[in-house]
GROMACS .gro file of C-alpha atoms in nm:
model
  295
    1UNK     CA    1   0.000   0.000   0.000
    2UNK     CA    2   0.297   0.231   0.102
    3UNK     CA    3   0.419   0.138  -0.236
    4UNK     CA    4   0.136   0.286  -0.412
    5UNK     CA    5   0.102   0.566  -0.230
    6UNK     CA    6   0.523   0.685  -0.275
    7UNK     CA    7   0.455   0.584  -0.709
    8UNK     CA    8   0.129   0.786  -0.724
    9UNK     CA    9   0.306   1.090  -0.556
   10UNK     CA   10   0.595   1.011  -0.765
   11UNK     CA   11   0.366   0.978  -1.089
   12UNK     CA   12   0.179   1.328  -0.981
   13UNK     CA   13   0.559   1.522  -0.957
   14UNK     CA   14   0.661   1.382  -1.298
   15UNK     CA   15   0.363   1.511  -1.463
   16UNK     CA   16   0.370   1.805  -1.282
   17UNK     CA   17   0.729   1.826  -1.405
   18UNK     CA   18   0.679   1.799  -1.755
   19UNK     CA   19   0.352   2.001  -1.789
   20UNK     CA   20   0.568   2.296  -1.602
   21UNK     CA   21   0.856   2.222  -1.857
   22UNK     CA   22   0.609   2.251  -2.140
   23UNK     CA   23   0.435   2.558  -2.059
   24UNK     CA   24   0.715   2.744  -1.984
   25UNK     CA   25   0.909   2.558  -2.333
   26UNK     CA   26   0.588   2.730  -2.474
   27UNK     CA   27   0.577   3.036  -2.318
   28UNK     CA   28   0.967   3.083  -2.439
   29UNK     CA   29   0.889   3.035  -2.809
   30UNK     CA   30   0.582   3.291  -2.763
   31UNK     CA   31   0.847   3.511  -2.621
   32UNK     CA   32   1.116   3.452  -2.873
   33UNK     CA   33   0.852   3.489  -3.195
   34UNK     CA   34   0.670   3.835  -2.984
   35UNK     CA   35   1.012   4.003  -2.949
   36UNK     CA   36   1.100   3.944  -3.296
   37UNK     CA   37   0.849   4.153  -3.369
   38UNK     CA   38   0.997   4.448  -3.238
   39UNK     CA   39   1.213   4.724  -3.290
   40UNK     CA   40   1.449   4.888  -3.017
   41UNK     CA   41   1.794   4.961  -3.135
   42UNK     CA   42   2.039   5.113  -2.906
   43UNK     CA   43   2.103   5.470  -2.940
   44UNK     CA   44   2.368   5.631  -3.145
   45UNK     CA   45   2.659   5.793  -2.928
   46UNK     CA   46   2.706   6.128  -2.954
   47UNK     CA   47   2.999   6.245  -2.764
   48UNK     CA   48   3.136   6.578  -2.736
   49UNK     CA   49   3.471   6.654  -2.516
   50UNK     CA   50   3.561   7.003  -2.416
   51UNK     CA   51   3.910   7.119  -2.329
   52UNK     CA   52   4.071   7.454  -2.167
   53UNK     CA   53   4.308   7.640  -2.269
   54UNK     CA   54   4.600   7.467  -2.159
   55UNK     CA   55   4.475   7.133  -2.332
   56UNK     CA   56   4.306   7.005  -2.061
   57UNK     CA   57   3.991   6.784  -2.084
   58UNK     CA   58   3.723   6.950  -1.839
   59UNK     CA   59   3.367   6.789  -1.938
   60UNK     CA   60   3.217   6.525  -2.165
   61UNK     CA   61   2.916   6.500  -2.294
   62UNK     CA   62   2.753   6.229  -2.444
   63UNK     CA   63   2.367   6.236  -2.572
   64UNK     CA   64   2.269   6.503  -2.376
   65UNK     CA   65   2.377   6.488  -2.050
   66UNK     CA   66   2.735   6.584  -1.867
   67UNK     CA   67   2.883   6.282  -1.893
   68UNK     CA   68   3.146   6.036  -2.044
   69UNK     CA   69   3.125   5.705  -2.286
   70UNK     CA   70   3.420   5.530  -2.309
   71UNK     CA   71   3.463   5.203  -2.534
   72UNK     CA   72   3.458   4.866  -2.461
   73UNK     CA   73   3.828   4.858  -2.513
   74UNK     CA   74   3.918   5.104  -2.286
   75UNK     CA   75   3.754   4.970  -1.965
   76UNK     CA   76   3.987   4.765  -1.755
   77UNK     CA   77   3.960   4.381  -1.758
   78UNK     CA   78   3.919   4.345  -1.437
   79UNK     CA   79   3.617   4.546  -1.422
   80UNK     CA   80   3.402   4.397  -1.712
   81UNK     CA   81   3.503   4.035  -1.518
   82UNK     CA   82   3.371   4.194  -1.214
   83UNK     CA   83   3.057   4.266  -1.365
   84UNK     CA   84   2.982   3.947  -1.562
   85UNK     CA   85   3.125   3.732  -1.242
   86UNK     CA   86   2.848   3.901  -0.982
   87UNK     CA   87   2.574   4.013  -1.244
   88UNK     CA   88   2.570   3.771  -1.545
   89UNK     CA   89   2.793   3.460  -1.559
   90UNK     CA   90   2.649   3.276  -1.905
   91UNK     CA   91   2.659   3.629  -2.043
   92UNK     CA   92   2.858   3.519  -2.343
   93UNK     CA   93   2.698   3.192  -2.359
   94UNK     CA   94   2.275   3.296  -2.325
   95UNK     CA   95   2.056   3.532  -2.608
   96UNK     CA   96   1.950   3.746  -2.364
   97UNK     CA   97   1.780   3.536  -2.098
   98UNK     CA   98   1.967   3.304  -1.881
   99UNK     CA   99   1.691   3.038  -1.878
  100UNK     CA  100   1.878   2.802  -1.606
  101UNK     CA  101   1.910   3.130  -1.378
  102UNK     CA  102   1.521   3.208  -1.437
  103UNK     CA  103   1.407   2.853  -1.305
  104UNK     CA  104   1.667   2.834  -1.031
  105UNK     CA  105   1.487   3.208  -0.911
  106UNK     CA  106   1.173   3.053  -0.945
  107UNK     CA  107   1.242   2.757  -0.726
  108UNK     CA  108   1.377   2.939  -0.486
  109UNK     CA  109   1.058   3.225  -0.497
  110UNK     CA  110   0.854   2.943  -0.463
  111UNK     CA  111   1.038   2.781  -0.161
  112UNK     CA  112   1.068   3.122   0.010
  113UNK     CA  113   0.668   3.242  -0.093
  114UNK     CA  114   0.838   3.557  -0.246
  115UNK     CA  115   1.016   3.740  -0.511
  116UNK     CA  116   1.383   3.701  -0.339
  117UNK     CA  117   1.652   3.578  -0.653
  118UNK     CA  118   1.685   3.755  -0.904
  119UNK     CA  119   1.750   3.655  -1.217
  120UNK     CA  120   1.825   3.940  -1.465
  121UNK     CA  121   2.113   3.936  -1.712
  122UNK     CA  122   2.328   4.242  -1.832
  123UNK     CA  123   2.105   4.249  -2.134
  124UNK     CA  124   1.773   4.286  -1.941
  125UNK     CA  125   1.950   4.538  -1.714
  126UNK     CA  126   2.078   4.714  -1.982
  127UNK     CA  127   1.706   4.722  -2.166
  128UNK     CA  128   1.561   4.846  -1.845
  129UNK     CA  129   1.798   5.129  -1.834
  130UNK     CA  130   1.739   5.229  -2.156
  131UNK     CA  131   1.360   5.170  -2.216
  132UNK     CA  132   1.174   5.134  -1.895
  133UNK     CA  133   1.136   5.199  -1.529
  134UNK     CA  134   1.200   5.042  -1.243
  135UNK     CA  135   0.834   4.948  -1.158
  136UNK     CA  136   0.837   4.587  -1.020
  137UNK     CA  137   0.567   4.515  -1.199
  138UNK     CA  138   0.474   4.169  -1.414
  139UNK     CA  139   0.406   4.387  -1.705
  140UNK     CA  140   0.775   4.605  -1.685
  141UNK     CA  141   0.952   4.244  -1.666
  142UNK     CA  142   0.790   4.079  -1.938
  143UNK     CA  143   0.882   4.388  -2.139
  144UNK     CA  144   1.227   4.386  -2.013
  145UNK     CA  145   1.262   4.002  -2.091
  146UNK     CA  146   1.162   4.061  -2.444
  147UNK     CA  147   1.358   4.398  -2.528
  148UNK     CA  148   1.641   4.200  -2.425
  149UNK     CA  149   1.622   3.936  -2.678
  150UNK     CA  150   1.528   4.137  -2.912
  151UNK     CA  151   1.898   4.343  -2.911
  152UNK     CA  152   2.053   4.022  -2.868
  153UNK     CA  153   1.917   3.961  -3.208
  154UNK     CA  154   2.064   4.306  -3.362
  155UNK     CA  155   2.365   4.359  -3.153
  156UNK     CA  156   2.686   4.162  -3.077
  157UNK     CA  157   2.773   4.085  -2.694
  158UNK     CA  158   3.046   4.363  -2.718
  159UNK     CA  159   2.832   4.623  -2.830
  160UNK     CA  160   2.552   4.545  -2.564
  161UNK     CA  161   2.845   4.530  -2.307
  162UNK     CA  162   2.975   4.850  -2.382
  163UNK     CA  163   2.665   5.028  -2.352
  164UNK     CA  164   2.536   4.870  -2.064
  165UNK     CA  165   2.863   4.983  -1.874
  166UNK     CA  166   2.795   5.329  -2.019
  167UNK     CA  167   2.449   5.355  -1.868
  168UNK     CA  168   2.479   5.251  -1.488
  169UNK     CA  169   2.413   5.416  -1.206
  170UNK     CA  170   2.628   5.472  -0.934
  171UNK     CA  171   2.478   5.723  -0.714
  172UNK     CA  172   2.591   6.054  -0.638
  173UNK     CA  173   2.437   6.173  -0.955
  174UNK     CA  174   2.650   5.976  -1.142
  175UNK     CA  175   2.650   5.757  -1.475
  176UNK     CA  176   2.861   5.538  -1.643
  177UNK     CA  177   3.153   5.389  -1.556
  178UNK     CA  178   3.414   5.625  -1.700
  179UNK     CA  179   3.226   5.903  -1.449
  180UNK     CA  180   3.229   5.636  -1.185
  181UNK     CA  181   3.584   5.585  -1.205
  182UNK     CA  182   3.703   5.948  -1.184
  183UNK     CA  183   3.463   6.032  -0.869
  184UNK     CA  184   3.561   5.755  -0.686
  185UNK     CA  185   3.908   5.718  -0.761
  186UNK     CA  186   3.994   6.025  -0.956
  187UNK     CA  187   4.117   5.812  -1.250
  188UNK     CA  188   3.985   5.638  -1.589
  189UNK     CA  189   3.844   5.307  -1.586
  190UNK     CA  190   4.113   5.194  -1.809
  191UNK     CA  191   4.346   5.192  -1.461
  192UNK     CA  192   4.163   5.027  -1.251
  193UNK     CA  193   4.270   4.787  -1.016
  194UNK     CA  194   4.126   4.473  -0.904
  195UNK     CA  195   4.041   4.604  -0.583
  196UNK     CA  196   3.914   4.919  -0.723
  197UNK     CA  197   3.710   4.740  -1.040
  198UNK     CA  198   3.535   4.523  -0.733
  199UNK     CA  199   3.448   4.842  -0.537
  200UNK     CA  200   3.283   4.973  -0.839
  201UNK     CA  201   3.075   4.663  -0.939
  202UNK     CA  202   2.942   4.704  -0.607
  203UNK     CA  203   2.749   4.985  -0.683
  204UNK     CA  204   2.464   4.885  -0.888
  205UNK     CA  205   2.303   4.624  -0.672
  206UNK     CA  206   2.140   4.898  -0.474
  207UNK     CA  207   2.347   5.216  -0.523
  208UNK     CA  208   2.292   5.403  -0.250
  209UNK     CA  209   2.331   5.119   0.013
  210UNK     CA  210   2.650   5.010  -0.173
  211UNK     CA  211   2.820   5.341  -0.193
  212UNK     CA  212   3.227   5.306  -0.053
  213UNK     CA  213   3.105   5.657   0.045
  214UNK     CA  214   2.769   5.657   0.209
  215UNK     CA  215   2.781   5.330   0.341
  216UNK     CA  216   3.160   5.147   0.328
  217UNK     CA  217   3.088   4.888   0.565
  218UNK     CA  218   2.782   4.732   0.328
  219UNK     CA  219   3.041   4.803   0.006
  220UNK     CA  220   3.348   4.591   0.178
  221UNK     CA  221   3.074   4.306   0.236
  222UNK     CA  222   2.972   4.304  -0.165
  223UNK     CA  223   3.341   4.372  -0.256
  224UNK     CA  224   3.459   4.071  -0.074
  225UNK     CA  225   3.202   3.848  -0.226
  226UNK     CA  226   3.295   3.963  -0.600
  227UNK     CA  227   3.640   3.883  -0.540
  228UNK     CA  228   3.570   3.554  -0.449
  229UNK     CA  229   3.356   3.507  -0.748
  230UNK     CA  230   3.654   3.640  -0.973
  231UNK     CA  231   3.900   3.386  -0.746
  232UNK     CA  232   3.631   3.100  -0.812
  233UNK     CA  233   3.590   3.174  -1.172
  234UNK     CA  234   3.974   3.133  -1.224
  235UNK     CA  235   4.037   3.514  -1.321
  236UNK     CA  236   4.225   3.574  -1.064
  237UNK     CA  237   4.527   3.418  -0.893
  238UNK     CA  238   4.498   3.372  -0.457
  239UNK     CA  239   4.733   3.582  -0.467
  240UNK     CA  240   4.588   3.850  -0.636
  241UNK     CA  241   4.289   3.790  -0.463
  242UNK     CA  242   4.477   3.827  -0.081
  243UNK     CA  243   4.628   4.180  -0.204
  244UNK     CA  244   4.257   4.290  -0.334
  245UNK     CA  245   4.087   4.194  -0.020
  246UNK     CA  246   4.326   4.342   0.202
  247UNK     CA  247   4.369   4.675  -0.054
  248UNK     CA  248   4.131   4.974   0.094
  249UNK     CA  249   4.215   5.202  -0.199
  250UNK     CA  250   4.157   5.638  -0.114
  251UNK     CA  251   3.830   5.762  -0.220
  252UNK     CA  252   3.781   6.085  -0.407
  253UNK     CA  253   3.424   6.177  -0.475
  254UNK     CA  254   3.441   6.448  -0.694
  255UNK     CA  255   3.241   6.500  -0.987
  256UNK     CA  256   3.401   6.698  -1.220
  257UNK     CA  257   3.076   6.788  -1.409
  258UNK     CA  258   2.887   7.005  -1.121
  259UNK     CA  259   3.212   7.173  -0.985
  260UNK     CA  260   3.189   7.527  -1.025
  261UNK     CA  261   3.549   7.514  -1.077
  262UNK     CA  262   3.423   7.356  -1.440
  263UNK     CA  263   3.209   7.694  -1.523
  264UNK     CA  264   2.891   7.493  -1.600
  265UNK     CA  265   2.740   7.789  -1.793
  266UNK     CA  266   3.060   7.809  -2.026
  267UNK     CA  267   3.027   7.451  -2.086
  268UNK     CA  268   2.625   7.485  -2.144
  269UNK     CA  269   2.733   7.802  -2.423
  270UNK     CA  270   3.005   7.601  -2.577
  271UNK     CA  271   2.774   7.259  -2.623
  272UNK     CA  272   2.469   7.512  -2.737
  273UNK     CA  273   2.660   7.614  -3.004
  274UNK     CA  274   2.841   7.327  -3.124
  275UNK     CA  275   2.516   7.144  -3.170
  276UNK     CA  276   2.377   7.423  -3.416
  277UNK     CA  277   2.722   7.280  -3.630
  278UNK     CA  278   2.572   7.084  -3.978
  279UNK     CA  279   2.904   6.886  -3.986
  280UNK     CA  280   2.869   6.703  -3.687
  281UNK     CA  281   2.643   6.423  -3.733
  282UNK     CA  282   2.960   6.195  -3.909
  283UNK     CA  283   3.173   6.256  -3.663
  284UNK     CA  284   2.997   6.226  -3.299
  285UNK     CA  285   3.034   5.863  -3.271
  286UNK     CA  286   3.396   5.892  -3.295
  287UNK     CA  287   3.375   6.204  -3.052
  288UNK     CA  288   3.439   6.543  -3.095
  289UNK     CA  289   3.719   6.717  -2.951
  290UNK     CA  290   3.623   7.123  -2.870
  291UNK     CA  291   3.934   7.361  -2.719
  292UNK     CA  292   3.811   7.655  -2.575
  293UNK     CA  293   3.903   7.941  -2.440
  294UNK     CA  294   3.859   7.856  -2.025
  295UNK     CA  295   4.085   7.979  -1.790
   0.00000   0.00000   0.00000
């Protein structure tokens, strides 16, 4: 009789299995074929760099706000491993939804009766900083699922990368990881440390309860715990790993584009009239380079 009992329940969680496999095998296609249907395409960089008179760089801007976009290439290593360690793992390996991280969320939702794992990859962040809000709200995620594979189907990992780097925030009024770099650290992201790249990956999570600034304690915590993501992941050495956890690098946390040092209405007269330029539009991607006058 006991026998019975333990194959019926066993028969009841198979078929529960496999109809759950099915639907959501079903519900994938839908959402493959729906965001084919779309268009989003990731907007064109326009960056504009002004200089003083000595030749030095004071302000970027970059489609429409004061701030910097730097390329993929000129982001330290250690940082983009940071990121995809903590925040995306399969990100070179998925189409924009990591469909083993999405059931292992929703086993664990269901265990703990509530949204607690999340399961959002770079390219689903990155949508949702482009598109949408930060509602949690069925309707905002399904959109951000779908945006997501729908660049994945238009742009190459590098490019979504790049931009996705470009468009964090990481509080303090700032975006971007260039930005992030200089106020923090008072350097570009190019020089970044391991130490430093982990600080800054941080961030995002929750950026004012990460901030090294407003709250170092809860920053060290997250720090720690990339670094032994990067260690586990084999990109970098114990060694490496001893002098990041034990490096407490200086923090700057200055942002060069509200200083009044910078002459914001200077810069806001320079951009104005730069824009009104007819030449420009071949040439923004690349960046333009504007020496003025400042003292």
């Amino acid at each position: 009789m006991k026998k019975k009992i333990i194959y019926k329940i066993n028969k009841i969680i198979r078929i529960s299995l496999f109809t759950s496999l099915s639907i959501f095998s079903l519900l994938m296609i839908g959402f493959i074929i729906l965001s084919s249907t779309l268009d989003y395409s990731i907007p064109e960089i326009e960056t504009i760099v002004l200089y003083d008179k000595n030749d030095t760089k004071y302000l970027s801007y970059s489609n429409g706000k004061k701030k910097s976009y730097v390329n993929l290439d000129n982001i330290s290593p250690y940082l983009i491993e940071a990121f995809i360690s903590i925040e995306d793992k399969r990100y070179f390996n998925h189409t924009g939804l990591d469909f083993i991280r999405i059931c292992k969320a929703a086993m664990v939702d269901i265990i703990k009766g509530e949204a607690a794992e999340g399961a959002s990859t770079i390219t689903q962040q990155y949508a949702r900083n482009l598109f949408l809000t930060m509602d949690k709200t069925w309707k905002r995620k399904l959109s951000e699922m779908m945006i997501a594979l729908n660049l994945e189907s238009k742009y190459s990992k590098e490019e979504i990368l790049e931009g996705y780097l470009n468009s964090i925030y990481f509080d303090h009024g700032i975006y971007g990881i260039e930005d992030a770099s200089i106020y923090y650290f008072g350097k570009s992201s190019k020089d970044l440390t391991i130490s430093e790249s982990a600080i800054l990956a941080a961030i995002p999570k929750g950026p004012s309860i990460y901030s090294p600034i407003k709250n170092p304690i809860n920053n060290k915590e997250r720090k720690n715990l990339i670094l032994k993501e990067l260690l586990n992941d084999g990109i970098i050495t114990n060694a490496e790993y001893d002098i990041a956890y034990n490096d407490n690098p200086t923090l700057i946390g200055i942002n060069p584009h509200v200083e009044d040092k910078s002459a914001p209405y200077f810069q806001d007269m320079v951009i104005k009239e730069v824009l009104k330029m007819n030449f420009l539009g071949n040439y923004l991607y690349e960046g333009i380079k504007v020496y003025t006058t400042l003292d």
